[in-house]
PDB file of C-alpha atoms and ligand atoms in Angstrom:
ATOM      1  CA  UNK A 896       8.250  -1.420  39.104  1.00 88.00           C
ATOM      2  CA  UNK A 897       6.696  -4.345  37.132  1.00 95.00           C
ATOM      3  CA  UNK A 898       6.483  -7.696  38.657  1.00 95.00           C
ATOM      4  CA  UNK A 899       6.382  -8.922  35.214  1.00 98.00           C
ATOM      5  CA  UNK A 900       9.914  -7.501  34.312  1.00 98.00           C
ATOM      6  CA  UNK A 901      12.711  -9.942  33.091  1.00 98.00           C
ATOM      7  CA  UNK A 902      15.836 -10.794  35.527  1.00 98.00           C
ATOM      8  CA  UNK A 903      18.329  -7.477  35.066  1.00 98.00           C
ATOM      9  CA  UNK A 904      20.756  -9.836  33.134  1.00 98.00           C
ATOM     10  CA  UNK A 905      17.647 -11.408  30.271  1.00 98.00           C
ATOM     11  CA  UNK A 906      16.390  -7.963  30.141  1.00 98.00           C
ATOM     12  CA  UNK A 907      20.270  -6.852  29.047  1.00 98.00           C
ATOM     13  CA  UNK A 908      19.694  -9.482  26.422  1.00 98.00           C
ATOM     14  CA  UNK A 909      16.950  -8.078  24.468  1.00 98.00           C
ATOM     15  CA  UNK A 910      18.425  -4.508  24.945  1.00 98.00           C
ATOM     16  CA  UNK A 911      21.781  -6.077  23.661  1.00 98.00           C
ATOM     17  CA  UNK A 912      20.095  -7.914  20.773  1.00 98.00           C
ATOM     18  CA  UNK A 913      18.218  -4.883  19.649  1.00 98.00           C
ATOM     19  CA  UNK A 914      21.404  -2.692  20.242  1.00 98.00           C
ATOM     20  CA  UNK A 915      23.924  -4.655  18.605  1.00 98.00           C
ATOM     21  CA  UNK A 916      21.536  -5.984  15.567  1.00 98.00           C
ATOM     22  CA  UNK A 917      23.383  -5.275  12.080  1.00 98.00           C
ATOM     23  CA  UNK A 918      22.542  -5.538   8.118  1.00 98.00           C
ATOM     24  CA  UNK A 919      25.193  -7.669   7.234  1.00 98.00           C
ATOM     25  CA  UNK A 920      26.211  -8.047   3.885  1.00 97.00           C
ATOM     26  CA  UNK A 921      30.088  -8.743   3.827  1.00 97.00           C
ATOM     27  CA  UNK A 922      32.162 -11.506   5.739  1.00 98.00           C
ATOM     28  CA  UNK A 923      29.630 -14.478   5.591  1.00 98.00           C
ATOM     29  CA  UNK A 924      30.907 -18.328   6.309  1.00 98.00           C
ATOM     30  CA  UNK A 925      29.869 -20.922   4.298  1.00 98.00           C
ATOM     31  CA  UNK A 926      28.856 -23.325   6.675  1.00 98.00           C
ATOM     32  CA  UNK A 927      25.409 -23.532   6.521  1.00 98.00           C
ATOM     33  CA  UNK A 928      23.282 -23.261   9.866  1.00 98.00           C
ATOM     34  CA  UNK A 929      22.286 -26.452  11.295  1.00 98.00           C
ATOM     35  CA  UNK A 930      18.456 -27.257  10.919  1.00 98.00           C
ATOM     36  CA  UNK A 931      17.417 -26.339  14.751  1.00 98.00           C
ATOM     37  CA  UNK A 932      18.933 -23.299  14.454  1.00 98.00           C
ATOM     38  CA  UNK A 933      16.996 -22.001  11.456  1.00 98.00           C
ATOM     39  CA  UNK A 934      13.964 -23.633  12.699  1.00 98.00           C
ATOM     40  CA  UNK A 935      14.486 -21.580  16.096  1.00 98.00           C
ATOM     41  CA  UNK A 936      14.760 -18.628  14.155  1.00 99.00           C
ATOM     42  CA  UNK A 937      11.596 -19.434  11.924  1.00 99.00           C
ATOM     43  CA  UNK A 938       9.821 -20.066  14.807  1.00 98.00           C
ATOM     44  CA  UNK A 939      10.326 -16.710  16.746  1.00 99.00           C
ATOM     45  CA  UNK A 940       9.376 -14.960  12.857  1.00 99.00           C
ATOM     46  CA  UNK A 941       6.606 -16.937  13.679  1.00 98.00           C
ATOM     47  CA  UNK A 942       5.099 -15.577  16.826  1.00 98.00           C
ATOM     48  CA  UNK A 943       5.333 -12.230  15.634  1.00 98.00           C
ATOM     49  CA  UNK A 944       2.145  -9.829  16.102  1.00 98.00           C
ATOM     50  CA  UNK A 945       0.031  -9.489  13.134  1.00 98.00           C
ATOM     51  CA  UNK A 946      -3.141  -8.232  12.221  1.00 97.00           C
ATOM     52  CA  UNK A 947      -6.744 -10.076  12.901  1.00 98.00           C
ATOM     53  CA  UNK A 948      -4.656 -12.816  13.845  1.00 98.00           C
ATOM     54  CA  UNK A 949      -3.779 -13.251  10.154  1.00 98.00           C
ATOM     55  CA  UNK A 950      -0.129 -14.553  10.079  1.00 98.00           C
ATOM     56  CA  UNK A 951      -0.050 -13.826   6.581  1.00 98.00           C
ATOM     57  CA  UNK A 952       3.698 -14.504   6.300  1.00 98.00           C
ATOM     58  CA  UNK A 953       4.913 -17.116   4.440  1.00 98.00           C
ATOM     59  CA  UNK A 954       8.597 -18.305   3.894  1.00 98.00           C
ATOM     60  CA  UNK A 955      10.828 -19.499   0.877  1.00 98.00           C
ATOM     61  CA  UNK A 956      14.736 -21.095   2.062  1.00 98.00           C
ATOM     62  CA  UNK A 957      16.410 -21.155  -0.521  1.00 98.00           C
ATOM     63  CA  UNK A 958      19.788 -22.962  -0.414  1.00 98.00           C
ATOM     64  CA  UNK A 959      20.413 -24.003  -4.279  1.00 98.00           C
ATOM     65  CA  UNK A 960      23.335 -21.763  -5.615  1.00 98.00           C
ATOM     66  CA  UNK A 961      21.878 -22.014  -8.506  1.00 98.00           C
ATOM     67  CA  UNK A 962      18.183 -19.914  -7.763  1.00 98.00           C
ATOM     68  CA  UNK A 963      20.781 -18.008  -5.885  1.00 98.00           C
ATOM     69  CA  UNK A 964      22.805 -16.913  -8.659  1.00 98.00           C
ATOM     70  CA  UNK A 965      19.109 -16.224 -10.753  1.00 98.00           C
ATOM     71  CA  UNK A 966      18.281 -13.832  -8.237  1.00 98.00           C
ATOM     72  CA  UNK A 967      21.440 -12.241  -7.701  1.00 98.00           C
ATOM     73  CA  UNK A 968      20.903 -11.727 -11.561  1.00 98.00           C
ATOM     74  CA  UNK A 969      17.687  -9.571 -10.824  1.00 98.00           C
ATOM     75  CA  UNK A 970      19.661  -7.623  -8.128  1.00 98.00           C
ATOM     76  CA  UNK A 971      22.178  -6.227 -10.546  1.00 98.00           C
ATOM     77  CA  UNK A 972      19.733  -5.432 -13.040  1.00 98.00           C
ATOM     78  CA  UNK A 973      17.976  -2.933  -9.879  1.00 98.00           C
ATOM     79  CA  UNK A 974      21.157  -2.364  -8.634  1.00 98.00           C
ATOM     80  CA  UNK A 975      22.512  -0.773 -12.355  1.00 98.00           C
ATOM     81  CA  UNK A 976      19.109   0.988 -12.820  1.00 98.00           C
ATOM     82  CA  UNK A 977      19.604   2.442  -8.812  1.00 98.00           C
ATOM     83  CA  UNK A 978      23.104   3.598  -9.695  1.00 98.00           C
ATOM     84  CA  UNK A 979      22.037   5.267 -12.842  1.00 98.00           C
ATOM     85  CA  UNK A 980      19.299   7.486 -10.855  1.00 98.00           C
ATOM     86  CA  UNK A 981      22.249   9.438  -8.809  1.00 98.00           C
ATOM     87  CA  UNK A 982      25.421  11.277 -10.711  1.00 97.00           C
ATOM     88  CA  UNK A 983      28.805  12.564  -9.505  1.00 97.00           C
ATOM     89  CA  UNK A 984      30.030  11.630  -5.753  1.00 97.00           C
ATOM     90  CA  UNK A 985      26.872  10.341  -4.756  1.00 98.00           C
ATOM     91  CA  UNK A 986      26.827   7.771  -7.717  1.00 98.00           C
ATOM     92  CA  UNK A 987      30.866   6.995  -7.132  1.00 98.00           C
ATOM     93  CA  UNK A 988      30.163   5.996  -3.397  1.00 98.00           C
ATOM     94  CA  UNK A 989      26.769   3.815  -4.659  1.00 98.00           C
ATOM     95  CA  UNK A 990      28.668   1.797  -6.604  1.00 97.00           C
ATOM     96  CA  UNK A 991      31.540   1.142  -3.770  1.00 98.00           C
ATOM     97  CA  UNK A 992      29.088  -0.496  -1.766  1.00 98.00           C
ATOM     98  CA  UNK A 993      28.252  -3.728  -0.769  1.00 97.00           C
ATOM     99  CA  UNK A 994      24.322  -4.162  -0.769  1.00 98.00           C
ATOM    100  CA  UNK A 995      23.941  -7.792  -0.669  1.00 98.00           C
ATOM    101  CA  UNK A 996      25.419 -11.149   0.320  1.00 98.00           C
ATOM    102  CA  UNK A 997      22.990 -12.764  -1.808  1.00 98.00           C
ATOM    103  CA  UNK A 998      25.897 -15.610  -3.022  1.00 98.00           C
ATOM    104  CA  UNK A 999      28.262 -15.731   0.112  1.00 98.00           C
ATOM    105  CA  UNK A1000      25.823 -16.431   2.304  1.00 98.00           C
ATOM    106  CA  UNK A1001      24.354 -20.156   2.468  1.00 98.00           C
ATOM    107  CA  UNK A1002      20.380 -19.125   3.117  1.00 98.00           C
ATOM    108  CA  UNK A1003      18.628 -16.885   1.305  1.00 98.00           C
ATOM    109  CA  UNK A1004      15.612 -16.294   2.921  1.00 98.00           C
ATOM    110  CA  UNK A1005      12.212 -14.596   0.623  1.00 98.00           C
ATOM    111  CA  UNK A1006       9.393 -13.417   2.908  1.00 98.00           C
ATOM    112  CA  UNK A1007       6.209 -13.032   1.204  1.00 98.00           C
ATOM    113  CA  UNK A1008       2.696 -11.596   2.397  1.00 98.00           C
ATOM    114  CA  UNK A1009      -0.909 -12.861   1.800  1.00 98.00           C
ATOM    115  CA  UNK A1010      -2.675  -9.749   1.936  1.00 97.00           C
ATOM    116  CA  UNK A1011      -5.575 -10.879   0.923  1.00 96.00           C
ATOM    117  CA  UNK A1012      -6.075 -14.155   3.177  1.00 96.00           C
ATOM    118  CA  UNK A1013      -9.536 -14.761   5.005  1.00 96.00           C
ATOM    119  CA  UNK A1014      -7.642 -15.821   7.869  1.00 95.00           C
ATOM    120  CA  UNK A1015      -8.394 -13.213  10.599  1.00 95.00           C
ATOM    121  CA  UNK A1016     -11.589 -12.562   8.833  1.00 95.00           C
ATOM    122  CA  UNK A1017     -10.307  -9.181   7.998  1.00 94.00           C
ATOM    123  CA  UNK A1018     -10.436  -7.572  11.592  1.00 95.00           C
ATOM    124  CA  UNK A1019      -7.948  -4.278  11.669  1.00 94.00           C
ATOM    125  CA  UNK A1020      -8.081  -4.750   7.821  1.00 95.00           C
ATOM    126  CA  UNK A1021     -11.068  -2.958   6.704  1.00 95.00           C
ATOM    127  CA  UNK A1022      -9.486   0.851   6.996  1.00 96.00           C
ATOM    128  CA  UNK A1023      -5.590  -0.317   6.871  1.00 96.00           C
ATOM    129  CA  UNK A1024      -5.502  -3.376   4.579  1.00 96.00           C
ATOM    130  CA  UNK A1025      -1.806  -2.691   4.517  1.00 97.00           C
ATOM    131  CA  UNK A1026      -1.300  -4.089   8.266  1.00 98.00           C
ATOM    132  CA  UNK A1027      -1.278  -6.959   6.599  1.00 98.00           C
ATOM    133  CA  UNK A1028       2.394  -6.463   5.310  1.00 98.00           C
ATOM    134  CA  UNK A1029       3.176  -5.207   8.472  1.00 98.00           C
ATOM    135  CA  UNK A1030       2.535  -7.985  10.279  1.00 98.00           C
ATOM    136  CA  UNK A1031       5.253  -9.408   7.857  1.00 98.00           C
ATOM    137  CA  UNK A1032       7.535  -6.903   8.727  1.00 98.00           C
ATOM    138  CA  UNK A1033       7.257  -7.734  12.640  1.00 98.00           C
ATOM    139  CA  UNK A1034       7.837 -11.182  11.581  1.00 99.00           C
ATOM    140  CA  UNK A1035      11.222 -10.289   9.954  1.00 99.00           C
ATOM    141  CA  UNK A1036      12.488  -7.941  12.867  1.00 98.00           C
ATOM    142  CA  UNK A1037      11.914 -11.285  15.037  1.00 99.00           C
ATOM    143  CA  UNK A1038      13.734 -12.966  13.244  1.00 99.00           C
ATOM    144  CA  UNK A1039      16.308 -10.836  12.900  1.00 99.00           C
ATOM    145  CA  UNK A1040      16.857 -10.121  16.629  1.00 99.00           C
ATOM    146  CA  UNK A1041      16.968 -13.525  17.561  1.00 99.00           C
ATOM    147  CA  UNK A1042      19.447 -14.045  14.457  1.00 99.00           C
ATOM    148  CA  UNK A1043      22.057 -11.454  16.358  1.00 98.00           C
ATOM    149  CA  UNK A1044      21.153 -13.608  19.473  1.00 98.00           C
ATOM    150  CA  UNK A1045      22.372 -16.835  18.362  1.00 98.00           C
ATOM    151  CA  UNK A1046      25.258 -14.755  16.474  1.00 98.00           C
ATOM    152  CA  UNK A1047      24.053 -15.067  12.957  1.00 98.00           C
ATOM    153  CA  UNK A1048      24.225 -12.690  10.529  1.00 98.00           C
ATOM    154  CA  UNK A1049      21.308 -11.277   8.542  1.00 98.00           C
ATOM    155  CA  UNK A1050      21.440  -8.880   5.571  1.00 98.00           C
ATOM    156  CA  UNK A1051      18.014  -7.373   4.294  1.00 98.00           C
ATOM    157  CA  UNK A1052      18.146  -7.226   0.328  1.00 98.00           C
ATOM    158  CA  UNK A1053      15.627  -4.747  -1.316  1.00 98.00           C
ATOM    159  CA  UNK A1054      17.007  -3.775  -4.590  1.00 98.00           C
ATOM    160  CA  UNK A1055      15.035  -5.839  -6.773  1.00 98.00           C
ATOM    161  CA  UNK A1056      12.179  -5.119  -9.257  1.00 98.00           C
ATOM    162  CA  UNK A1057       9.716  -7.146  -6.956  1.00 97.00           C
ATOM    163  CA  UNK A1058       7.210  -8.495  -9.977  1.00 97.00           C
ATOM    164  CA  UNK A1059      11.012 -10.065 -11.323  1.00 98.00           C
ATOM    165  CA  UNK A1060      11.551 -11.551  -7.972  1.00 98.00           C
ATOM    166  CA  UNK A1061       8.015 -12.959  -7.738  1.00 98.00           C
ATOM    167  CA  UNK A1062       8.274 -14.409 -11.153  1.00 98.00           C
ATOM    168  CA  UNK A1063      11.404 -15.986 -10.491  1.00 98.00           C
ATOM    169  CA  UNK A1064      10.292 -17.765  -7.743  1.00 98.00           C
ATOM    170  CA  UNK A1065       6.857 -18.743  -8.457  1.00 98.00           C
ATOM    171  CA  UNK A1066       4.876 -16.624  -5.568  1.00 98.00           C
ATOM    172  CA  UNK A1067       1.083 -15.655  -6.289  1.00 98.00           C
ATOM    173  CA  UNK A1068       0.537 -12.514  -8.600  1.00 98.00           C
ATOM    174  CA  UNK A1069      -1.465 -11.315  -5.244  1.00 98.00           C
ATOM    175  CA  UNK A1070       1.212 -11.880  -3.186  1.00 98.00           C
ATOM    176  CA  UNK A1071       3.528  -8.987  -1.492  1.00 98.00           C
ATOM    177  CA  UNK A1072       7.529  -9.980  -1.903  1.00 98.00           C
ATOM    178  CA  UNK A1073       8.289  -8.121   1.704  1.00 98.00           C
ATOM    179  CA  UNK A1074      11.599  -9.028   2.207  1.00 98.00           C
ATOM    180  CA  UNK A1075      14.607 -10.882   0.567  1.00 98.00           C
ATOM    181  CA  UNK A1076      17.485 -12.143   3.602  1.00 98.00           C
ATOM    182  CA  UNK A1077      21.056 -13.446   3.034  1.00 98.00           C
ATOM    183  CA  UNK A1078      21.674 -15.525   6.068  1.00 98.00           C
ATOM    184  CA  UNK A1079      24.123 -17.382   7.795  1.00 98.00           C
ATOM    185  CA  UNK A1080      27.602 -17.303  10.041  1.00 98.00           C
ATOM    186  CA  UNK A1081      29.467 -14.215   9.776  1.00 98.00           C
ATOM    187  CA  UNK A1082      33.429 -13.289  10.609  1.00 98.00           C
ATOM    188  CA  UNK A1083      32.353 -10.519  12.547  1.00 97.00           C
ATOM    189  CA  UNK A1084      29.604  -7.574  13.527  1.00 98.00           C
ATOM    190  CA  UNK A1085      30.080  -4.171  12.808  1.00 97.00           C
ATOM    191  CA  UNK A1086      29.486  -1.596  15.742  1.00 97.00           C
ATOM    192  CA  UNK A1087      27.869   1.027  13.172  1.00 96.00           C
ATOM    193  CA  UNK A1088      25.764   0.690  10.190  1.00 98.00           C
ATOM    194  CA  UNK A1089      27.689  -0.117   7.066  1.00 97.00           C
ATOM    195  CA  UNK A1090      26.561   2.869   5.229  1.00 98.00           C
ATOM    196  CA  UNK A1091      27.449   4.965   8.430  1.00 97.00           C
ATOM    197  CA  UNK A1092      30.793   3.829   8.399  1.00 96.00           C
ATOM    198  CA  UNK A1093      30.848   4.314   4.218  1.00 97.00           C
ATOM    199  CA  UNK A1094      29.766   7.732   4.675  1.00 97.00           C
ATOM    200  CA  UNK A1095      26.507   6.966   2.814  1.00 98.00           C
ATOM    201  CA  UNK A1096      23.698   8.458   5.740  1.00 98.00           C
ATOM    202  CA  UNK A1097      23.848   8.970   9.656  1.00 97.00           C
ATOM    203  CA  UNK A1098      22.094   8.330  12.071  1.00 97.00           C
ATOM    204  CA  UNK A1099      19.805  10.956  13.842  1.00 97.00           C
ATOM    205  CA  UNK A1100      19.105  11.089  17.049  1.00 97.00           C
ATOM    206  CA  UNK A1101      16.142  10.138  18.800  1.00 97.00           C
ATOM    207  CA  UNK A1102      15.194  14.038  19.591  1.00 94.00           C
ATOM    208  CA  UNK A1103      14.523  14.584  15.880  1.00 95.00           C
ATOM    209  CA  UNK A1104      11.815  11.475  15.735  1.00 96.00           C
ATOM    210  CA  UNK A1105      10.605  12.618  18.936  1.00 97.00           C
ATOM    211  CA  UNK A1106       7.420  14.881  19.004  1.00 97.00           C
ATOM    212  CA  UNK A1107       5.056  15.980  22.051  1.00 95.00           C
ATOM    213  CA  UNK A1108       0.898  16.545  21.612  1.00 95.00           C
ATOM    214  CA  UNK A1109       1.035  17.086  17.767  1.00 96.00           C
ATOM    215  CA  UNK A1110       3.198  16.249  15.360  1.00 97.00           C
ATOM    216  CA  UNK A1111       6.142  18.692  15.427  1.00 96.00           C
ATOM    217  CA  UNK A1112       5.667  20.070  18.467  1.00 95.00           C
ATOM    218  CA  UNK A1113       9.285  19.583  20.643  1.00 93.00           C
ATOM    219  CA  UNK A1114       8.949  15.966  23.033  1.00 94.00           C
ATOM    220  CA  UNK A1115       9.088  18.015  26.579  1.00 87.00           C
ATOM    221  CA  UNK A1116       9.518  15.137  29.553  1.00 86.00           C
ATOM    222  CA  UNK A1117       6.577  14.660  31.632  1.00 82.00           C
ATOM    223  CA  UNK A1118       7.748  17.288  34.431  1.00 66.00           C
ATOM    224  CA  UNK A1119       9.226  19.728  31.997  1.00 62.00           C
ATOM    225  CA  UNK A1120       5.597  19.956  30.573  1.00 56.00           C
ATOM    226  CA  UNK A1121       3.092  20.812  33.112  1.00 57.00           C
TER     227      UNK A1121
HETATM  228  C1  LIG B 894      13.082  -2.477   4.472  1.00 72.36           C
HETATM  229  C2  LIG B 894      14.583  -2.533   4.429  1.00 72.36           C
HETATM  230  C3  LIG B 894      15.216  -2.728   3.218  1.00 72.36           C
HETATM  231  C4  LIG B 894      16.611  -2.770   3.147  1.00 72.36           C
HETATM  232  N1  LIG B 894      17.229  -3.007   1.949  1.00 72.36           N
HETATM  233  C5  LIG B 894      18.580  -3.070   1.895  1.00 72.36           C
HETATM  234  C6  LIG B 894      19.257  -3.383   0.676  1.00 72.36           C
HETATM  235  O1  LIG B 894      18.674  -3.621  -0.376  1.00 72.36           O
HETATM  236  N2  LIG B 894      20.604  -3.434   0.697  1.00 72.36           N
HETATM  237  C7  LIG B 894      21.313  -3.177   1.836  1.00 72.36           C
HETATM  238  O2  LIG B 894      22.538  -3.220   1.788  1.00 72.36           O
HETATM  239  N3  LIG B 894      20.700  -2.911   3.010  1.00 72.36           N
HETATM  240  C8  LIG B 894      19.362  -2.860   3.057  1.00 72.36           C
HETATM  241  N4  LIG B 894      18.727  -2.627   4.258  1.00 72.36           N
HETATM  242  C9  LIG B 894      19.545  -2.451   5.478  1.00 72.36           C
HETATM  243  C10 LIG B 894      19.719  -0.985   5.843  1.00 72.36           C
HETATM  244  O3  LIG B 894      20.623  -0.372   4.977  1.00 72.36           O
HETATM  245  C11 LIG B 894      20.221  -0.941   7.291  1.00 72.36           C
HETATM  246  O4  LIG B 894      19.238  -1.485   8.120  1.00 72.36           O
HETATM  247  C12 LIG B 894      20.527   0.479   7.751  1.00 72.36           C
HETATM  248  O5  LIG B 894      21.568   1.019   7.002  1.00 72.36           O
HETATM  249  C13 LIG B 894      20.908   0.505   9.228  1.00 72.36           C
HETATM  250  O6  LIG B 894      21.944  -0.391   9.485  1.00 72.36           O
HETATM  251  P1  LIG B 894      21.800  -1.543  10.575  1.00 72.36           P
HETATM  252  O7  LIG B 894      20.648  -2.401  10.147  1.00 72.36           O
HETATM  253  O8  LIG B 894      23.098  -2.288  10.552  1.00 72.36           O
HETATM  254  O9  LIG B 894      21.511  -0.887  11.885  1.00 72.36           O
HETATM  255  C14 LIG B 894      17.360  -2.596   4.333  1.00 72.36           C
HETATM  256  C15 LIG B 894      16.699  -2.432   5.554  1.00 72.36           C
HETATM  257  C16 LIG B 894      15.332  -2.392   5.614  1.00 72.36           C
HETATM  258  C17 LIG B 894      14.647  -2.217   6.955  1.00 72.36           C
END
């Protein structure tokens, strides 16, 4: 046992974060979150893990309804051209779902990379210059579990044409849009994934992700092995 381990009931906080984190795109407040609390949450996006060093994230609040509407303007377009890519039940249940909370909720968060900054002078770069972006997605998973912590709601928005997005908000041609959030207070969590519970995909279990040695050879436990 680790003498570095977390008291049982902090340690049943980070399980219960990760555990209980949802995509939440429906049932948003419209209070908006008071300033320490987004800072809080900024600030653990902030100590994320990233390549080199680098901390090539960079973030864009946006609060004004009106940049909000704009974007949720690019959304539909992607949304309409997503819809139109899948036919008969499959395109009936896309278009009963709710993929965004772009306008409901108060912050709208864009998360942006800067793959190309000198800042880590390029160390873990040179074969995988794409660990750049996912330092950026560490960044956002921190934030996101210490959003469920403090009982806001976060809602990951992807269905955009990215270049549009960029445009719209004046980010660098070199930059990566990573990541579009709808933040804020929410009426409630769901126990299951919303497009569990619409029938849209399951979940698998952990077996199926699981291999042992090479890549789809069965995981056997440690004493099942030798
Ligand atoms: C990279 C990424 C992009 C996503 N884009 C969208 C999106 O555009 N719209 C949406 O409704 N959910 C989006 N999601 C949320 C997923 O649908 C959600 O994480 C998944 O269904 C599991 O549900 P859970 O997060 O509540 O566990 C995205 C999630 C990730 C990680």
């Amino acid at each position: 046992m680790s003498s570095f381990k977390f008291a049982d009931e902090q340690l049943a906080g980070v399980y219960r974060a990760i555990r209980e984190r949802r995509d939440v795109r429906t049932g948003f407040l419209p209070e908006p979150l008071p300033e320490e609390l987004l800072c809080r949450l900024l600030n653990a996006a902030h100590q994320a893990p990233s390549v080199g060093l680098m901390q090539p994230w960079r973030f864009i609040v946006i609060r004004s309804a009106e940049v909000r509407r704009v974007v949720h303007g690019v959304f539909s377009d992607a949304s309409r051209a997503a819809h139109e890519t899948y036919s008969d039940e499959r395109a009936e249940l896309y278009s009963s779902l709710k993929l965004e909370g772009i306008l409901s909720a108060p912050q709208n968060i864009c998360i942006v990379c800067d793959p190309d900054n000198a800042k880590g002078h390029r160390l873990g770069r040179h074969t995988m210059p794409e660990t750049a972006t996912y330092s950026v997605v560490c960044a956002i998973q921190n934030f996101w579990l210490a959003a469920r912590a403090e009982g806001v709601g976060v809602g990951w928005v992807s269905i955009f044409d990215p270049e549009a997005l960029k445009s719209l908000l004046g980010i660098p041609a070199s930059f990566v849009a990573v990541a579009y959030l709808c933040v804020g207070y929410v009426e409630s969590f769901a126990a299951y994934p919303e497009l569990e519970r619409a029938g849209w995909e399951k979940r698998m279990p952990l077996e199926d992700a699981l291999y042992s040695e090479h890549f789809g050879r069965p995981y056997l436990p440690e004493e099942k092995n030798s």
